[in-house]
Coordinates of C-alpha atoms in Angstrom, one line a residue:
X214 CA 76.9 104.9 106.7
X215 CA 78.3 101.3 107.1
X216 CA 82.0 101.5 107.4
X217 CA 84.7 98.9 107.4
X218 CA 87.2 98.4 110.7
X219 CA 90.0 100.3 109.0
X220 CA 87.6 103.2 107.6
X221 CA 86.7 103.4 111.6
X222 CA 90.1 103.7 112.7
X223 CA 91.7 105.9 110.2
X224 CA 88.3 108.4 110.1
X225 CA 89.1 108.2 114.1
X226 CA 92.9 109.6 113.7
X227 CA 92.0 112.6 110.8
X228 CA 93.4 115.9 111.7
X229 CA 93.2 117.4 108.2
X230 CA 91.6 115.6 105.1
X231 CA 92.7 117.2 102.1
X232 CA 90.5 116.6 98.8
X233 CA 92.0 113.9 96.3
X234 CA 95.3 114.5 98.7
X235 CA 97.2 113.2 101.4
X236 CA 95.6 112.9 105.0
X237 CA 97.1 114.2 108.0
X238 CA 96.7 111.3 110.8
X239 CA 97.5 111.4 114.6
X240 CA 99.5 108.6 115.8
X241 CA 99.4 106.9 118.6
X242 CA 102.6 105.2 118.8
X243 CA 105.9 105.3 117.5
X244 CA 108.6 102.7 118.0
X245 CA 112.2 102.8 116.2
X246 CA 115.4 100.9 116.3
X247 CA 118.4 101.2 115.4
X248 CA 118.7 100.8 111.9
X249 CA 116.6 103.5 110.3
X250 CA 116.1 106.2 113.4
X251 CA 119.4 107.8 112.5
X252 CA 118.9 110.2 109.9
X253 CA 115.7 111.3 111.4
X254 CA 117.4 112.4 114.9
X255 CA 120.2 114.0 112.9
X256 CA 117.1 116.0 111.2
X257 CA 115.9 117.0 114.6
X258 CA 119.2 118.5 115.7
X259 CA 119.6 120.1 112.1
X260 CA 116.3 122.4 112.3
X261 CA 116.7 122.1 116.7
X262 CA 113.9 121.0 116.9
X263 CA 112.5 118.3 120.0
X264 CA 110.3 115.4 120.2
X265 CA 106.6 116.2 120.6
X266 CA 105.7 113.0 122.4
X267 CA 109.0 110.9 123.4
X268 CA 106.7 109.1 126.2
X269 CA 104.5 107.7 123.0
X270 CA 107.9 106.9 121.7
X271 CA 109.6 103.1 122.8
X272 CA 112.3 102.0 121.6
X273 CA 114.3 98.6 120.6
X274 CA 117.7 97.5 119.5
X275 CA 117.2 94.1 117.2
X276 CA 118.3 94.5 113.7
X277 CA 121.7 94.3 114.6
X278 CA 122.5 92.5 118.2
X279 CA 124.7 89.6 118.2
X280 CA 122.7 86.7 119.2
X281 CA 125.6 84.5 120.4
X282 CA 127.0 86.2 123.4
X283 CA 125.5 89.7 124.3
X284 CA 129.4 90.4 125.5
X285 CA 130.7 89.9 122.6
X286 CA 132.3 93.2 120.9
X287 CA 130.3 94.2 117.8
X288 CA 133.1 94.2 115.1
X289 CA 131.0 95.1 112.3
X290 CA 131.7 98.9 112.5
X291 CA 128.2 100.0 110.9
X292 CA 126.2 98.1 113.3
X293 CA 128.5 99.5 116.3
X294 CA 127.7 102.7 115.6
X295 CA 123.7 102.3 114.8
X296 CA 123.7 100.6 118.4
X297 CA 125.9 103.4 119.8
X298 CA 123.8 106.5 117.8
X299 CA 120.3 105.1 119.2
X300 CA 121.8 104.9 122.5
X301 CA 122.4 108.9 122.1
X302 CA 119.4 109.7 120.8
X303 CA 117.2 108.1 123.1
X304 CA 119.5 110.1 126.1
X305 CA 119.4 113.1 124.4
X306 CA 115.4 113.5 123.4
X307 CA 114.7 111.2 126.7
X308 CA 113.3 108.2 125.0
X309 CA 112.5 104.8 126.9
X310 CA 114.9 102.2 125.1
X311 CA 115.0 98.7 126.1
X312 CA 118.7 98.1 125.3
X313 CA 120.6 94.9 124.7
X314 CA 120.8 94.4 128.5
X315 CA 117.1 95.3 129.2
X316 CA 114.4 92.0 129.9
X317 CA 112.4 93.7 127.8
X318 CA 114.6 93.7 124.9
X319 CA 113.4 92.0 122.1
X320 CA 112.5 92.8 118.1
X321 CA 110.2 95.6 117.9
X322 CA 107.3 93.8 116.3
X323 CA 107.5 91.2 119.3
X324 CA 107.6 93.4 122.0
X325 CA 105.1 96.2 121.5
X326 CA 102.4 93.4 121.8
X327 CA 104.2 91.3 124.5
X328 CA 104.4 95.4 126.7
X329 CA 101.0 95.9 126.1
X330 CA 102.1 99.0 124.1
X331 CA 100.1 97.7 120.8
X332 CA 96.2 98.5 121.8
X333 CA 93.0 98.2 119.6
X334 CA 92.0 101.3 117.8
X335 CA 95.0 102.7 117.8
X336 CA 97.8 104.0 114.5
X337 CA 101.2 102.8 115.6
X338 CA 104.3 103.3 113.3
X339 CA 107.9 102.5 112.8
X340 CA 110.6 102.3 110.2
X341 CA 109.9 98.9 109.5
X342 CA 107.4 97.2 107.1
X343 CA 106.5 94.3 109.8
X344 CA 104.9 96.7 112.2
X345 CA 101.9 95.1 110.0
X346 CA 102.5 92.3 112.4
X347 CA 100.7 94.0 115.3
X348 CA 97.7 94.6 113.0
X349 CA 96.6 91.4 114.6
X350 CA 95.1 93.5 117.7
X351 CA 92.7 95.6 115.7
X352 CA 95.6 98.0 115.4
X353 CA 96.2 100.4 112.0
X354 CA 99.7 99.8 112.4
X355 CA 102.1 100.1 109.2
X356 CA 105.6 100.9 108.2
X357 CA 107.0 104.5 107.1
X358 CA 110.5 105.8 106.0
X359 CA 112.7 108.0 107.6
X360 CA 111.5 111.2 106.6
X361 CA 108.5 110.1 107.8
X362 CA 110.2 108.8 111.3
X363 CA 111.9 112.8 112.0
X364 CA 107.8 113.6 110.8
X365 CA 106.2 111.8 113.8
X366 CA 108.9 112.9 115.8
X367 CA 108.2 116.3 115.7
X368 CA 104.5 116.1 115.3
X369 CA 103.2 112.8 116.1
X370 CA 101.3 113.2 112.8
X371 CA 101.8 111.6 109.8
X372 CA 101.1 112.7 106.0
X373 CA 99.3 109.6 104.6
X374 CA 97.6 108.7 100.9
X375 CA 93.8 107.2 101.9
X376 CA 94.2 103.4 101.1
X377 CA 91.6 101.3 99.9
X378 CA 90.1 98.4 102.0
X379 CA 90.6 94.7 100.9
X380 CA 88.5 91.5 102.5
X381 CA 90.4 88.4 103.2
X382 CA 88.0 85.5 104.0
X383 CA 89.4 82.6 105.2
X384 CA 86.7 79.9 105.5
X385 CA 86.6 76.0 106.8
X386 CA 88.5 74.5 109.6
X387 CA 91.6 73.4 110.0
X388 CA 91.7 69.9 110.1
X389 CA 95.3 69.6 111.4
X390 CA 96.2 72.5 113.8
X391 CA 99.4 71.1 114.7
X392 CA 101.1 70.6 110.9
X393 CA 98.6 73.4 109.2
X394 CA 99.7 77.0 110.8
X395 CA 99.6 80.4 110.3
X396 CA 102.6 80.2 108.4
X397 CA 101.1 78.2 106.0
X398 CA 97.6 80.2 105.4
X399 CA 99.3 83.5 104.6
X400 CA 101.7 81.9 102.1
X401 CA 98.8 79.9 100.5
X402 CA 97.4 83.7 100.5
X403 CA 100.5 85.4 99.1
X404 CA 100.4 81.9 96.5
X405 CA 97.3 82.6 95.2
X406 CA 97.1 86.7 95.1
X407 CA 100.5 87.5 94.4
X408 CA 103.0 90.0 95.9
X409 CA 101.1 92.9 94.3
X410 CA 97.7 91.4 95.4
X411 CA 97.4 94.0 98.1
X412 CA 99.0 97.0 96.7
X413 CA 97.1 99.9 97.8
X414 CA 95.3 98.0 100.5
X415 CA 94.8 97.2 103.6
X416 CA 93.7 93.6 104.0
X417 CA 91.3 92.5 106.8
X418 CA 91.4 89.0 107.5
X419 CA 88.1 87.4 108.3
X420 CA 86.2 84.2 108.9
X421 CA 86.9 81.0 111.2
X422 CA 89.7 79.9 109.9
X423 CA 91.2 83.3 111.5
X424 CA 89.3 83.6 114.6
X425 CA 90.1 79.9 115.5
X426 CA 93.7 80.6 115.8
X427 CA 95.7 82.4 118.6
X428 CA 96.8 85.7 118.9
X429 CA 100.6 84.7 118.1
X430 CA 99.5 82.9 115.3
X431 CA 97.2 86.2 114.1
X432 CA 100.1 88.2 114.3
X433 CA 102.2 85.7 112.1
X434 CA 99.1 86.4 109.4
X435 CA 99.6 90.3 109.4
X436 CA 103.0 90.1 110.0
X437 CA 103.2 89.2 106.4
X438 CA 100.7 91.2 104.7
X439 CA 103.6 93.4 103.6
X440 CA 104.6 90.4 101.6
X441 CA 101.4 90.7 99.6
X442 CA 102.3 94.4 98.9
X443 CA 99.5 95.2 101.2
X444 CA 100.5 98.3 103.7
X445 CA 99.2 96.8 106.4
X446 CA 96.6 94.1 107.2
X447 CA 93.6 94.1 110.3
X448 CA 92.0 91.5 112.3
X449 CA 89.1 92.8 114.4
X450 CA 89.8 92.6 118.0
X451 CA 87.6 89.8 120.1
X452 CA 87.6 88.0 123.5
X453 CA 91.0 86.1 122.6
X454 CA 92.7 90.0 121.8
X455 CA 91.7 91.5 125.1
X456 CA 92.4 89.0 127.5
X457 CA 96.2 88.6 125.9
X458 CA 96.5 92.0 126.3
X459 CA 95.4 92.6 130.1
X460 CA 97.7 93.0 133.0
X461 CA 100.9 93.8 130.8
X462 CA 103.9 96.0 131.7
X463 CA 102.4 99.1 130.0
X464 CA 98.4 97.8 129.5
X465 CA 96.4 101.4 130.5
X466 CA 95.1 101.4 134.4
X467 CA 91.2 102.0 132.7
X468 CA 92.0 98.7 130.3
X469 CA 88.4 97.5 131.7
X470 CA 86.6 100.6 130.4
X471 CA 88.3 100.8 126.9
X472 CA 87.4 97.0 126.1
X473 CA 83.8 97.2 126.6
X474 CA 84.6 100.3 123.7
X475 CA 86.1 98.6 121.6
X476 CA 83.8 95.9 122.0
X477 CA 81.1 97.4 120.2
X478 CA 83.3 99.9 118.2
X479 CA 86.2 98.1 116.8
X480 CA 84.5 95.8 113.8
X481 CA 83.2 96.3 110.5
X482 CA 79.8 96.8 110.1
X483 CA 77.6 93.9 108.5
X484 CA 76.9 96.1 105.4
X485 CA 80.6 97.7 105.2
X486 CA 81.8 97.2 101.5
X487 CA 85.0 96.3 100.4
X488 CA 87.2 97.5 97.7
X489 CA 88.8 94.2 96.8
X490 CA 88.0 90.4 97.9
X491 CA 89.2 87.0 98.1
X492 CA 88.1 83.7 99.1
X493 CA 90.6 80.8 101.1
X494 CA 89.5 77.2 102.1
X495 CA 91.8 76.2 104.7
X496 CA 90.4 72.4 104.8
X497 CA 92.9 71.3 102.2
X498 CA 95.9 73.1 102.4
X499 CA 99.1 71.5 102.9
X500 CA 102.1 72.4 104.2
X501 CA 103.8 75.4 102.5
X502 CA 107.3 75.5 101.3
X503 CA 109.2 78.3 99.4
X504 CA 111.4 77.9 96.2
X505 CA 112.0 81.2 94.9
X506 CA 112.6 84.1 95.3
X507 CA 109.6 85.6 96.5
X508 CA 107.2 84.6 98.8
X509 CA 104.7 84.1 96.6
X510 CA 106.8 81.7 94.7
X511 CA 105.5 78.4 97.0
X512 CA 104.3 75.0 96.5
X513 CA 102.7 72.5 98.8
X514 CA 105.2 70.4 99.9
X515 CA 103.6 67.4 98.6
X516 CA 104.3 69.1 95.1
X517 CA 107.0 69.4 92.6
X518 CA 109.5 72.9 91.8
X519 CA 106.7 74.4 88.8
X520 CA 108.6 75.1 85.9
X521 CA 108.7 78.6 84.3
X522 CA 105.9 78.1 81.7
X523 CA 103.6 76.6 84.7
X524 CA 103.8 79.1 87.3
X525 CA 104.0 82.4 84.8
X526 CA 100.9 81.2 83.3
X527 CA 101.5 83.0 80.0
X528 CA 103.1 86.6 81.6
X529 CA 106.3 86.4 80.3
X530 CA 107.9 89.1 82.6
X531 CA 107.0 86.1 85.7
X532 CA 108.3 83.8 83.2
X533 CA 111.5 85.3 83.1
X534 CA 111.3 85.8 86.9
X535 CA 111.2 82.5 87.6
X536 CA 113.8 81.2 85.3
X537 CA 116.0 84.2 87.4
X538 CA 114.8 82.5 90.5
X539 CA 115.2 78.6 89.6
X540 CA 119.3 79.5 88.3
X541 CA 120.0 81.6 91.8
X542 CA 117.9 79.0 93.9
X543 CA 120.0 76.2 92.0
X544 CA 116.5 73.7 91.0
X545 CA 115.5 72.0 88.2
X546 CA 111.7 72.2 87.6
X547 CA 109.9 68.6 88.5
X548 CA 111.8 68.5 91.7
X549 CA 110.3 67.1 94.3
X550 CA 110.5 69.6 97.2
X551 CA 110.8 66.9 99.4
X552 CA 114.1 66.2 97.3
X553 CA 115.7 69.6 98.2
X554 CA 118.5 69.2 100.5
X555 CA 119.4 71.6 103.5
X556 CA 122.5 73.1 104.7
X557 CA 120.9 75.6 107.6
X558 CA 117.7 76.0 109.5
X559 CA 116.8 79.4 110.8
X560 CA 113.5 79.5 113.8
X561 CA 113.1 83.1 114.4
X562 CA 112.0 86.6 113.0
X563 CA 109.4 88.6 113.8
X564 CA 107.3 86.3 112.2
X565 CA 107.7 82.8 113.7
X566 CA 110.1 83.7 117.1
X567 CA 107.0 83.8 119.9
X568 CA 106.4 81.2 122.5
X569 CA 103.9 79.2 120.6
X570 CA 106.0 79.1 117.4
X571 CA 108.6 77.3 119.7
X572 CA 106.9 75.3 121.6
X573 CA 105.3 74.0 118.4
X574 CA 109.2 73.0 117.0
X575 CA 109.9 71.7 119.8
X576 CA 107.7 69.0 119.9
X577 CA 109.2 68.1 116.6
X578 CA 112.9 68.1 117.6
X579 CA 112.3 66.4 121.5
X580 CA 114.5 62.8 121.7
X581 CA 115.6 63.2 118.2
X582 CA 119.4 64.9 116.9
X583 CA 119.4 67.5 114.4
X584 CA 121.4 65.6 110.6
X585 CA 124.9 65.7 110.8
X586 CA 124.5 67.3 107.5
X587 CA 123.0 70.3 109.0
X588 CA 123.3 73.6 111.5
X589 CA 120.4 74.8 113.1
X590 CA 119.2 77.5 115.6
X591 CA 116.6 79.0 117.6
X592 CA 116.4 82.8 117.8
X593 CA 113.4 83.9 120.4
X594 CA 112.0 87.5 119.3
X595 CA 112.0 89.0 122.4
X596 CA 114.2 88.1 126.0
X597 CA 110.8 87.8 128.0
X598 CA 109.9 85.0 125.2
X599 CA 113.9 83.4 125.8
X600 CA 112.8 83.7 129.8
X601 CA 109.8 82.3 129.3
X602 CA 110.5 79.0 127.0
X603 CA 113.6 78.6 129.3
X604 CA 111.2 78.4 132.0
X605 CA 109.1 75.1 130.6
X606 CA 112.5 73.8 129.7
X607 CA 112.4 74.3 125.9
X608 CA 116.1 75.2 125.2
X609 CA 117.0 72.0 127.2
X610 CA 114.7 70.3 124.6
X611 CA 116.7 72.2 121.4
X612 CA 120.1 71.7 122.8
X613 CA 120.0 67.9 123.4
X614 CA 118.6 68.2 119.6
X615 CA 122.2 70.1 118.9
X616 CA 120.1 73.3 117.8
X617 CA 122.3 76.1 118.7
X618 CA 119.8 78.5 121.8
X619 CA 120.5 82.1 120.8
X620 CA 119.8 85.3 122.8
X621 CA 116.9 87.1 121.3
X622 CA 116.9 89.9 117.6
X623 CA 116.3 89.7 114.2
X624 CA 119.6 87.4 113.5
X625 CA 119.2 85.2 110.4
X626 CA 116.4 86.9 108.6
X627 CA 118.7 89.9 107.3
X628 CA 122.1 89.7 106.7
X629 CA 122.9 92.8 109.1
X630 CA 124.8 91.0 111.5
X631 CA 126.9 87.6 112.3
X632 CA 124.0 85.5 111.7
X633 CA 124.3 85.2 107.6
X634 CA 124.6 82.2 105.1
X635 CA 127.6 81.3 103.1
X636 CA 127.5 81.6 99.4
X637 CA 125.3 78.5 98.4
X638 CA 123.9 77.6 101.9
X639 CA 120.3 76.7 101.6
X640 CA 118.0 77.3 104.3
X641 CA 115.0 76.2 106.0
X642 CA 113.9 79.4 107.5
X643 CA 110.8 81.0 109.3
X644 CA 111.4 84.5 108.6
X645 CA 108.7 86.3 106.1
X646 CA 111.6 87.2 102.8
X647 CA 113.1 84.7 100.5
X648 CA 115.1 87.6 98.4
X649 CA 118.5 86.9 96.5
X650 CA 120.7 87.5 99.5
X651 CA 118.1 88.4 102.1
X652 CA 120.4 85.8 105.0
X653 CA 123.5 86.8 103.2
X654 CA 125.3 87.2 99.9
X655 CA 124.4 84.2 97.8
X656 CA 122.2 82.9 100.3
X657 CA 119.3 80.4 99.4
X658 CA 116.4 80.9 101.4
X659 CA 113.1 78.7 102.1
X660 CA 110.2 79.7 104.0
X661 CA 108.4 77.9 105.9
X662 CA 106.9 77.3 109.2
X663 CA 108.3 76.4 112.5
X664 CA 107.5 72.9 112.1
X665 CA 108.4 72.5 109.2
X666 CA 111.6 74.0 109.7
X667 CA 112.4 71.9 112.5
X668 CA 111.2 68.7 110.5
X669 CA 113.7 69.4 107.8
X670 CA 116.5 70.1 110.6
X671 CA 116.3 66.5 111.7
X672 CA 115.8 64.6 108.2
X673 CA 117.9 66.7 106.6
X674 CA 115.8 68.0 103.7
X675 CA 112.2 69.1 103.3
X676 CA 109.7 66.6 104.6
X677 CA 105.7 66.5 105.3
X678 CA 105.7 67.2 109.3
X679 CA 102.5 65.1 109.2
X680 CA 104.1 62.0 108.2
X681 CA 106.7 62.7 110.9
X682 CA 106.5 60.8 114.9
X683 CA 106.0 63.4 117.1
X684 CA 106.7 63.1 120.7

């Protein structure tokens, strides 16, 4: 029977399969942080109970590192003691942690992948909805909750609902590589199907328009599936997935042996059917930018802020969203998004904070000065990516730009630690949520791509990067 890439993998991890019920799935790999590993440990030591696998256990501090000075003193007392509890747990139930002076430190979603940790084939969890993001590898890889964390803990299983199989297709070429991104196709995706598009799901992204790109820019694409109310989204391993993942810190010694496997094993079959489907050209799309207050709520930035009546289409529950959204996010409908001023811009998050995504900004920002109007910085998702970019000289390019170079976590894209908005600050940012106070209490977020973000950091506003000078 044909079967689809995620019907191979999950079928591959079933250790019970209970009729019109939950399945019970092995996992392979289980990585936590700080923020939501807590309760589970406390669990553990409730009922004395141990940690089946702790050496299929990693973990990461990122939520809530400062990204200034790694000696500063936390004074937030809540993060202090989340960084101080995983500290404890990982001693106690002897679990690798790269802490905030490890090399390898870095946010979860960044270095699982970066570690080699993240293989084809495999289930890997965490308490954290982007662990989508390492989908990208051919990897059934999803967020879970804390009751599910002390779960895998003690059985490295995992009680799971059977989720239906959705087919992203995403045809045409690119025509410019450089201003069009990843960033851009997945919120042209979210755009067109809607947070709730994927509920139940989990997406596989298909077609040229996704082999073409690179495996940072593949993880970008899953990283946001989540956003689509998908639980997690797939892209069948190929040549470009196995040779990114050879020769890294924890790649298996028989890496050879398990690629010519998954060669053959780790795609959907020709005739494999699909529960749900959808269709994207990527030959015309523009430049995304955000203006809500949910990612789906995007334009093209050659286009105007939609009023309520346009975008809700006749739903008046998204009518009455929107008009929510237009009075928090302070615009007038007919605006011209090139028209909406900055105050911040944020390059970072698990989903835009890799080597390519700055390299990419960079070439935007080099012998050019960030507006006087604005504050901008550069938060890389994982120390070896800081090491790295440092290396080809790319801070050197952000700092004569007056971007503020940051050590590497989450920072700006949750207000769970120094790096928040004021009341009212609007923001150019490359994280994956655009919530009411997702950077901070009053907070006025708009996605968009890394260069995109750096574009507006040097006009000042939003502004078609392909009508820009680049150096």
């Amino acid at each position: 029977m044909s079967q689809t890439l995620f019907e191979k993998i999950w079928e591959s991890h079933v250790v019970v399969e209970k009729e019109n019920g939950p399945s019970l799935l092995y996992i392979d790999r289980h990585l936590i942080h700080e923020v939501t590993s807590p309760q589970a440990f406390d669990g553990l030591r409730m009922k004395k109970r141990k940690v089946r696998r702790p050496d299929l256990t990693i973990a990461t501090m990122d939520h809530n590192v400062p990204t200034s000075k790694r000696t500063l003193q936390i004074i937030d007392q809540t993060s202090a003691i989340q960084i101080q509890t995983l500290e404890k747990n990982c001693k106690e139930f002897c679990i690798k942690l790269f802490d905030m002076n490890s090399p390898y430190q870095g946010i979860v979603h960044v270095i699982g992948p970066q570690l080699g940790i993240t293989l084809p084939g495999t289930t890997i969890v965490c308490g954290d909805s982007h662990t989508s993001t390492q989908g990208a590898f051919g990897a059934f890889a999803f967020g879970i909750g804390t009751s599910d964390i002390e779960h895998v803990l003690v059985s490295q299983t995992l009680w799971l609902e059977t989720l239906k199989p959705f087919e992203i297709q995403i045809e045409g070429k690119i025509r410019n590589p450089f201003a069009i991104t990843a960033k851009d196709i997945i919120l042209s995706i979210i755009k067109n199907i809607g947070t709730d598009g994927g509920i139940g799901t989990v997406i596989e992204y298909r077609g040229q328009g996704i082999t073409e790109l690179s495996m940072e820019q593949r993880m970008t694409i899953c990283n946001m599936s989540v956003e689509a109310g998908a639980r997690a989204g797939l892209i069948a391993p190929d040549q470009k997935t196995f040779d990114y993942l050879r020769g890294r810190k924890y790649t298996p010694k028989n890496y050879e042996d398990l690629v010519e496997l998954w060669k053959d094993d780790l795609k959907s079959d020709p005739n494999a059917k699909f529960e749900k489907s959808f269709r994207l050209n990527v030959d015309d799309i523009a430049p995304q930018v955000s203006w809500g207050t949910n990612p789906a709520m995007t334009s093209d930035v050659t286009e105007t802020v939609p009023s309520p009546e346009e975008f809700a289409k006749g739903d008046e529950i998204q009518q009455k969203n929107v008009e929510k959204a237009l009075q928090y996010m302070d615009l007038k409908p007919g605006t011209d998004i090139t028209d909406i001023n900055i105050d911040r811009v944020f390059i970072g998050s698990c989903t835009n904070a890799r080597l390519e995504d700055l390299i990419e900004a960079s070439k935007v920002v080099k012998g050019k000065k960030v507006s006087k109007k604005v504050r901008a910085m550069v938060v890389p998702g994982s120390q070896m990516v800081k090491k790295e970019a440092e290396k080809m000289g790319l801070d050197k390019i952000f700092k004569e730009a007056n971007f503020d170079w940051r050590e590497s976590g989450c920072s700006m894209c949750l207000g769970m630690n120094p790096d928040i908005l004021k009341p009212g600050e609007r923001c150019a940012s490359t994280s994956n949520r655009n919530f009411e106070g997702r950077q901070g209490a009053g907070g006025r977020t708009h996605l968009v791509s890394p260069v995109m973000a750096a574009a507006a950091a040097i006009v000042g506003h939003f502004v078609d990067v392909r009508e820009m000078e680049i150096n």
